[in-house]
Every structure is written in structure tokens, then in C-alpha cells.
Amino acid sequence: MISKDFNPFEMAQAQFDKVAEMLSLDEGTREILRNALREYQFSIPVHMDDGTVKVFRGFRVQHNDARGPSKGGIRFHPQETVDTVRALAMWMTWKCAVVGIPLGGGKGGVVCDPHNLSMREQEQICRGWVRQMTKNVGPLNDVPAPDVMTSAQHMLWMLDEYEAINGAKYPGFITGKPVGMGGSLGRTEATGYGVIFTVREALKELRIKPSETTASVQGFGNVAQYAIKLYNQMGGKVIAVSCWDQTDQISYTFKKESGIDLDELLKITDRFGGIDRAKAKELNYEILDGDAWIEQDVDILIPAALENQVRGDNASKISSKVKIIAEGANGPTTPEADKIIQEKGIFMIPDFLANAGGVTCSYFEQVQSNMNYFWEKDEVLSKLDVKMTSAFLAVSDLARKKKLYMRDAAYIISISRVAQACKDRGWV
Ligand code: NAD
């Protein structure tokens, strides 16, 4: 659960402040980077299926666009807050910078729960979001994408609305579009595969064979499913996954010591990444409490659900066997937990590096859309591998040479690049 007193933006700012100090950034640069350049908050009225009108709260935060148009997803979540969106927008700036793509950071959201909305109602929210934001987003200034509980279908409705308002075709307005409608092959796999490209490189550095490792994963949605797929292909074994149970409103961990069967579990998983508990029991999965994923005796932990999941209160339960944590989710680890993980000597692959595969592939989608020429899937994924691997190596090289925690090393690279862009533009 996301606790009420957790503020992801304060956490993102604390992470930034620490590195700003290490880099001795001047006051003006700190001020411009620790807050968003622009923020929008608005209401989206929707005529519901039952004839009533419901008003949903929408957000868009453009954290920084010194290196290129803002880029970032739009999340649908009942507990969405402007501070979550602010934090995620800031992390997007660092993410684009660490992989060296010419984009800035943005994020959007709507406070809503798609579990309880029909597809027509969701379409109205998408179109309403675009009507409110149309003057302030677009291919040259801010390019949205899918995120938690939004999909290619949501992106297509948003694109359709944007093009209807602006009277022309703008395939570069949004990414994560369906394949055949301007989408890129490989986008669905990109984030999860990207996580595993970085895990593969970390294992190489630790001189461990993937086939001799086990992993435990929090979340069983888009990122987790494709991370597990590629990790399995490399010979790794996932023994536990956890996910949210919509009926009970808590999370559970599903464990099989001999290794989960991805295809078998996918058959009993809904489109929100929720696993059917009764059916899992029939398939002989042990069903444990939601936090059990973090306590497993595995080599690799992959938090791939939500922010604020690895905290001071549960990080001490991480097994001494764990060697790598690869953050598939954004902001899963609090600064308090970071200290514990650092003391344990675990190799941390921080979120804005580990999960940068999604935005990198979104950038490829923009490139392909602009050329109106689309690459084969293998080409997309091999280009993705090159970008992720070189970003990982730059960060781990700096971490090794300067004896830094990997998160700090990644921040140093990103913040330096964005600070330089602000300076070169004459902003600071
Ligand atoms: P998703 O909606 O497809 O899946 C989320 C999963 O997390 C589901 O299985 C859900 O049951 C589970 N979950 C939710 N709350 C939980 C809890 N409290 N405990 C355990 N499990 C819980 O989302 P996704 O696209 O896979 O994204 C997951 C994370 O990765 C998010 O933090 C997102 O911002 C981040 N991310 C996603 C992408 C992308 O391309 N999809 C890119 C970068 C970062």
C-alpha cells in the first residue's frame, strides 16, 4: 500500500539535493532543477453510463525541457496525487538524460480507477484530458505515453482527439500507439526487456551466470511480465511474484520454489496484472502475504509495481543472498531503505536507469513516425539493447571508479547533462 504520509516528490527532491551538493551546483541551477518548469491541474467532466456527470481531476507536469520536448506517461490511478506526478516528471528528466536521448521530463495523471470504469467512460476521460491540455502538449513541446493502467488504446483515443482539434495528422503527438497506427514494434516488451538488459550487465560485472540465479518480482503487469520472459530466456528462475488483489484490496505473493511458469500464470491473470488466487492455488502456488516477495532467498529482486515499496520497515528483511536489485518501477525505494541496501552491499540498478527501456523505445517510435518508416522488431530491440547497455556501462564505470552507490552515479551523469543544457541555453 502507498502510505498516506509518503510524499514521492519530497523523496525525489531529497535524492536531487544530495547529488546537487556532491556536484556543488550553483543556487540558480538547483532552483530550476528541483522544481517543475510548468504544472497543469484541471477538471475533466464525464457523462457516465448511468446518466450522471462525474468530474475527474487531471494533471500534467513538465519538469524540464532543456534537452528536448518533455516526455512521459499518463497514469490512471485512484490514489494519484500532484506530488506523485511531480516526482515522476522529475525522474523522467533524469531517465532521458541517463540514456542520452534528446528529450526532457514530463508526467501526467488522472485520479480514477479503470477497474470501475467502462471503456466508453475511459475514452471520455482520455478525450477530456486532451481537450484540457491541447495548447500545451504536442510533438514539439510535450509528448505523452502510456503508463500505469493506460494502454495503446488510450493513446489512440488521445491522438484522435488531438488530431480532430488541430485539424491534421500528428503521429508524433503521442507514443505507445498500437502497431499499425504509428506504434513501434517492441514497445510492449521494451521496459521489461530493458530491465533485464541491465541485470545481464550487472551479472557480468559480478561474474555470475544468469542460469545460476533466481529472482523474486513485485508486480505482474507489463514491466514484470516481459522482464520475467527475458530473464527466463537467459536461464534465470523466478520463484515468486506479487500483485494487487482488487477484491481484497491487498497484495499477495505467489510462490513456486521450482520456478513459476510464466505462460501458465498469464492465463490466470487479468489485464491489470492481477492473478486469480483460487486458480493459482489449484496450480499449486503457495500464497503468501504481499510483502513476502522481498524476503525470498534469491539473487535478484525486481520491484516492478509502484513507488514506496522498499522501505525502512521491510528493507532489513532482504535476504543476505540478494546480490542485485533492479528497479522496474519508478521510485520503489525510499532513501531510508537505500541506506540499508547500500550497507548490505547490494548492487542497485536505480529506476531511472533500469526502466529507461520504455522511453527509449518511445523515442524510437517518434523517430520512426517522423520518417514514416518502421523497423522490424529485432532491429528495435537490438537498438534498445545498445542504448541500455551503454547507459548502464557509463553509470557502473563511474560508480566503480569513484566508489559511488549506483543511484548516486546515475544521478551525477543525468543531473550534470541537464544542468549543462540549462547553462548552454543561458537559463542559469
Ligand atoms: P501495470 O499496471 O501493467 O502493472 C502493475 C502491477 O503491479 C500489477 O500486477 C499490479 O497488480 C501490481 N501492483 C499494484 N500495486 C501493488 C502492490 N501494492 N503490491 C504488489 N503489487 C502491486 O504497470 P506497469 O506498466 O507494469 O508499471 C509498473 C511500474 O513500472 C510503475 O511504477 C510504472 O510507473 C513503471 N514503469 C512502467 C513503464 C512501462 O513502460 N509500462 C516504463 C517505466 C516505468
Tab-separated table of N, CA, C and O in Angstrom, residues 318-370:
chain	number	residue	atom	x	y	z
A	318	ILE	N	15.420	-8.060	3.655
A	318	ILE	CA	16.013	-8.562	2.404
A	318	ILE	C	17.090	-9.588	2.751
A	318	ILE	O	17.965	-9.330	3.580
A	319	SER	N	17.012	-10.739	2.101
A	319	SER	CA	17.923	-11.850	2.404
A	319	SER	C	19.383	-11.478	2.100
A	319	SER	O	19.655	-10.725	1.153
A	320	SER	N	20.298	-12.066	2.881
A	320	SER	CA	21.722	-11.785	2.654
A	320	SER	C	22.195	-12.424	1.337
A	320	SER	O	23.282	-12.138	0.851
A	321	LYS	N	21.346	-13.275	0.743
A	321	LYS	CA	21.701	-13.909	-0.539
A	321	LYS	C	21.531	-12.925	-1.726
A	321	LYS	O	22.150	-13.088	-2.773
A	322	VAL	N	20.693	-11.870	-1.521
A	322	VAL	CA	20.383	-10.965	-2.637
A	322	VAL	C	21.630	-10.182	-3.067
A	322	VAL	O	22.314	-9.579	-2.241
A	323	LYS	N	21.905	-10.209	-4.379
A	323	LYS	CA	23.085	-9.505	-4.892
A	323	LYS	C	22.715	-8.289	-5.722
A	323	LYS	O	23.489	-7.343	-5.833
A	324	ILE	N	21.543	-8.349	-6.350
A	324	ILE	CA	21.149	-7.248	-7.250
A	324	ILE	C	19.703	-6.845	-6.979
A	324	ILE	O	18.844	-7.706	-6.789
A	325	ILE	N	19.457	-5.538	-6.967
A	325	ILE	CA	18.070	-5.049	-7.010
A	325	ILE	C	17.943	-4.226	-8.287
A	325	ILE	O	18.718	-3.286	-8.510
A	326	ALA	N	17.004	-4.601	-9.142
A	326	ALA	CA	16.773	-3.861	-10.385
A	326	ALA	C	15.391	-3.241	-10.292
A	326	ALA	O	14.383	-3.952	-10.248
A	327	GLU	N	15.351	-1.908	-10.247
A	327	GLU	CA	14.081	-1.217	-10.019
A	327	GLU	C	13.290	-1.042	-11.317
A	327	GLU	O	13.525	-0.101	-12.064
A	328	GLY	N	12.361	-1.957	-11.560
A	328	GLY	CA	11.477	-1.839	-12.716
A	328	GLY	C	10.490	-0.702	-12.535
A	328	GLY	O	10.176	0.030	-13.465
A	329	ALA	N	10.000	-0.545	-11.307
A	329	ALA	CA	9.039	0.531	-11.006
A	329	ALA	C	9.779	1.855	-10.850
A	329	ALA	O	11.003	1.888	-10.713
A	330	ASN	N	9.018	2.944	-10.846
A	330	ASN	CA	9.588	4.259	-10.553
A	330	ASN	C	9.490	4.514	-9.057
A	330	ASN	O	8.423	4.339	-8.472
A	331	GLY	N	10.600	4.896	-8.458
A	331	GLY	CA	10.600	5.281	-7.044
A	331	GLY	C	10.188	4.193	-6.069
A	331	GLY	O	9.537	4.497	-5.063
A	332	PRO	N	10.562	2.928	-6.284
A	332	PRO	CA	10.113	1.889	-5.338
A	332	PRO	C	10.847	1.941	-4.001
A	332	PRO	O	10.346	1.417	-3.012
A	333	THR	N	12.041	2.589	-3.973
A	333	THR	CA	12.876	2.513	-2.773
A	333	THR	C	12.981	3.871	-2.090
A	333	THR	O	13.350	4.865	-2.733
A	334	THR	N	12.703	3.904	-0.788
A	334	THR	CA	12.809	5.170	-0.054
A	334	THR	C	14.284	5.419	0.321
A	334	THR	O	15.072	4.465	0.388
A	335	PRO	N	14.653	6.679	0.607
A	335	PRO	CA	16.042	6.963	0.995
A	335	PRO	C	16.476	6.152	2.226
A	335	PRO	O	17.625	5.703	2.312
A	336	GLU	N	15.552	5.914	3.164
A	336	GLU	CA	15.861	5.117	4.354
A	336	GLU	C	16.256	3.684	3.944
A	336	GLU	O	17.248	3.139	4.443
A	337	ALA	N	15.486	3.106	3.034
A	337	ALA	CA	15.776	1.749	2.563
A	337	ALA	C	17.079	1.732	1.762
A	337	ALA	O	17.856	0.770	1.837
A	338	ASP	N	17.314	2.807	1.009
A	338	ASP	CA	18.544	2.909	0.210
A	338	ASP	C	19.784	2.722	1.084
A	338	ASP	O	20.735	2.038	0.703
A	339	LYS	N	19.729	3.358	2.274
A	339	LYS	CA	20.883	3.272	3.191
A	339	LYS	C	21.117	1.822	3.590
A	339	LYS	O	22.256	1.344	3.607
A	340	ILE	N	20.032	1.118	3.917
A	340	ILE	CA	20.135	-0.284	4.348
A	340	ILE	C	20.705	-1.137	3.206
A	340	ILE	O	21.597	-1.956	3.404
A	341	ILE	N	20.207	-0.882	2.004
A	341	ILE	CA	20.640	-1.659	0.828
A	341	ILE	C	22.121	-1.409	0.543
A	341	ILE	O	22.886	-2.326	0.246
A	342	GLN	N	22.513	-0.146	0.678
A	342	GLN	CA	23.918	0.221	0.449
A	342	GLN	C	24.815	-0.486	1.474
A	342	GLN	O	25.851	-1.041	1.124
A	343	GLU	N	24.351	-0.482	2.747
A	343	GLU	CA	25.132	-1.160	3.803
A	343	GLU	C	25.248	-2.654	3.556
A	343	GLU	O	26.261	-3.278	3.854
A	344	LYS	N	24.203	-3.235	2.993
A	344	LYS	CA	24.222	-4.673	2.700
A	344	LYS	C	25.124	-4.987	1.497
A	344	LYS	O	25.348	-6.149	1.178
A	345	GLY	N	25.564	-3.938	0.801
A	345	GLY	CA	26.471	-4.127	-0.340
A	345	GLY	C	25.767	-4.697	-1.568
A	345	GLY	O	26.398	-5.336	-2.423
A	346	ILE	N	24.468	-4.453	-1.672
A	346	ILE	CA	23.715	-4.970	-2.832
A	346	ILE	C	23.939	-4.055	-4.034
A	346	ILE	O	23.995	-2.834	-3.898
A	347	PHE	N	24.066	-4.660	-5.208
A	347	PHE	CA	24.257	-3.912	-6.451
A	347	PHE	C	22.901	-3.345	-6.877
A	347	PHE	O	22.013	-4.081	-7.279
A	348	MET	N	22.743	-2.027	-6.756
A	348	MET	CA	21.450	-1.382	-7.057
A	348	MET	C	21.446	-0.870	-8.496
A	348	MET	O	22.352	-0.139	-8.894
A	349	ILE	N	20.439	-1.268	-9.266
A	349	ILE	CA	20.257	-0.662	-10.598
A	349	ILE	C	19.050	0.265	-10.452
A	349	ILE	O	17.899	-0.186	-10.376
A	350	PRO	N	19.319	1.584	-10.354
A	350	PRO	CA	18.238	2.512	-9.990
A	350	PRO	C	17.188	2.647	-11.080
A	350	PRO	O	17.477	2.499	-12.271
A	351	ASP	N	15.980	2.952	-10.625
A	351	ASP	CA	14.800	3.044	-11.505
A	351	ASP	C	15.030	3.785	-12.815
A	351	ASP	O	14.741	3.276	-13.887
A	352	PHE	N	15.568	5.000	-12.736
A	352	PHE	CA	15.591	5.794	-13.973
A	352	PHE	C	16.628	5.291	-14.975
A	352	PHE	O	16.613	5.683	-16.127
A	353	LEU	N	17.468	4.347	-14.528
A	353	LEU	CA	18.334	3.636	-15.471
A	353	LEU	C	17.664	2.313	-15.869
A	353	LEU	O	17.495	2.015	-17.054
A	354	ALA	N	17.264	1.515	-14.874
A	354	ALA	CA	16.747	0.164	-15.147
A	354	ALA	C	15.512	0.178	-16.039
A	354	ALA	O	15.375	-0.667	-16.923
A	355	ASN	N	14.594	1.140	-15.795
A	355	ASN	CA	13.342	1.080	-16.563
A	355	ASN	C	13.291	2.096	-17.708
A	355	ASN	O	12.220	2.406	-18.234
A	356	ALA	N	14.479	2.559	-18.154
A	356	ALA	CA	14.527	3.553	-19.230
A	356	ALA	C	14.216	2.954	-20.604
A	356	ALA	O	14.129	3.679	-21.599
A	357	GLY	N	14.051	1.635	-20.671
A	357	GLY	CA	13.769	0.989	-21.964
A	357	GLY	C	12.471	1.490	-22.586
A	357	GLY	O	12.383	1.618	-23.812
A	358	GLY	N	11.486	1.788	-21.753
A	358	GLY	CA	10.186	2.236	-22.274
A	358	GLY	C	10.317	3.558	-23.002
A	358	GLY	O	9.884	3.696	-24.152
A	359	VAL	N	10.963	4.517	-22.366
A	359	VAL	CA	11.060	5.839	-23.004
A	359	VAL	C	12.039	5.791	-24.182
A	359	VAL	O	11.859	6.502	-25.178
A	360	THR	N	13.026	4.924	-24.098
A	360	THR	CA	13.962	4.807	-25.225
A	360	THR	C	13.216	4.292	-26.455
A	360	THR	O	13.392	4.804	-27.568
A	361	CYS	N	12.337	3.311	-26.234
A	361	CYS	CA	11.575	2.786	-27.367
A	361	CYS	C	10.540	3.806	-27.836
A	361	CYS	O	10.239	3.885	-29.030
A	362	SER	N	10.026	4.614	-26.909
A	362	SER	CA	9.113	5.694	-27.309
A	362	SER	C	9.844	6.683	-28.218
A	362	SER	O	9.282	7.193	-29.190
A	363	TYR	N	11.090	6.944	-27.876
A	363	TYR	CA	11.912	7.821	-28.724
A	363	TYR	C	12.085	7.185	-30.109
A	363	TYR	O	11.930	7.853	-31.140
A	364	PHE	N	12.336	5.855	-30.131
A	364	PHE	CA	12.440	5.160	-31.428
A	364	PHE	C	11.119	5.283	-32.206
A	364	PHE	O	11.116	5.407	-33.419
A	365	GLU	N	10.010	5.235	-31.459
A	365	GLU	CA	8.695	5.362	-32.120
A	365	GLU	C	8.568	6.734	-32.775
A	365	GLU	O	8.097	6.854	-33.915
A	366	GLN	N	9.019	7.766	-32.058
A	366	GLN	CA	8.980	9.122	-32.635
A	366	GLN	C	9.827	9.199	-33.895
A	366	GLN	O	9.414	9.761	-34.900
A	367	VAL	N	11.041	8.627	-33.811
A	367	VAL	CA	11.953	8.653	-34.958
A	367	VAL	C	11.290	7.957	-36.154
A	367	VAL	O	11.267	8.490	-37.276
A	368	GLN	N	10.708	6.788	-35.910
A	368	GLN	CA	10.068	6.027	-36.997
A	368	GLN	C	8.845	6.778	-37.535
A	368	GLN	O	8.610	6.815	-38.745
A	369	SER	N	8.067	7.385	-36.614
A	369	SER	CA	6.886	8.148	-37.039
A	369	SER	C	7.298	9.318	-37.924
A	369	SER	O	6.675	9.586	-38.949
A	370	ASN	N	8.381	9.999	-37.520
A	370	ASN	CA	8.830	11.152	-38.304
A	370	ASN	C	9.290	10.739	-39.695
A	370	ASN	O	9.079	11.441	-40.665
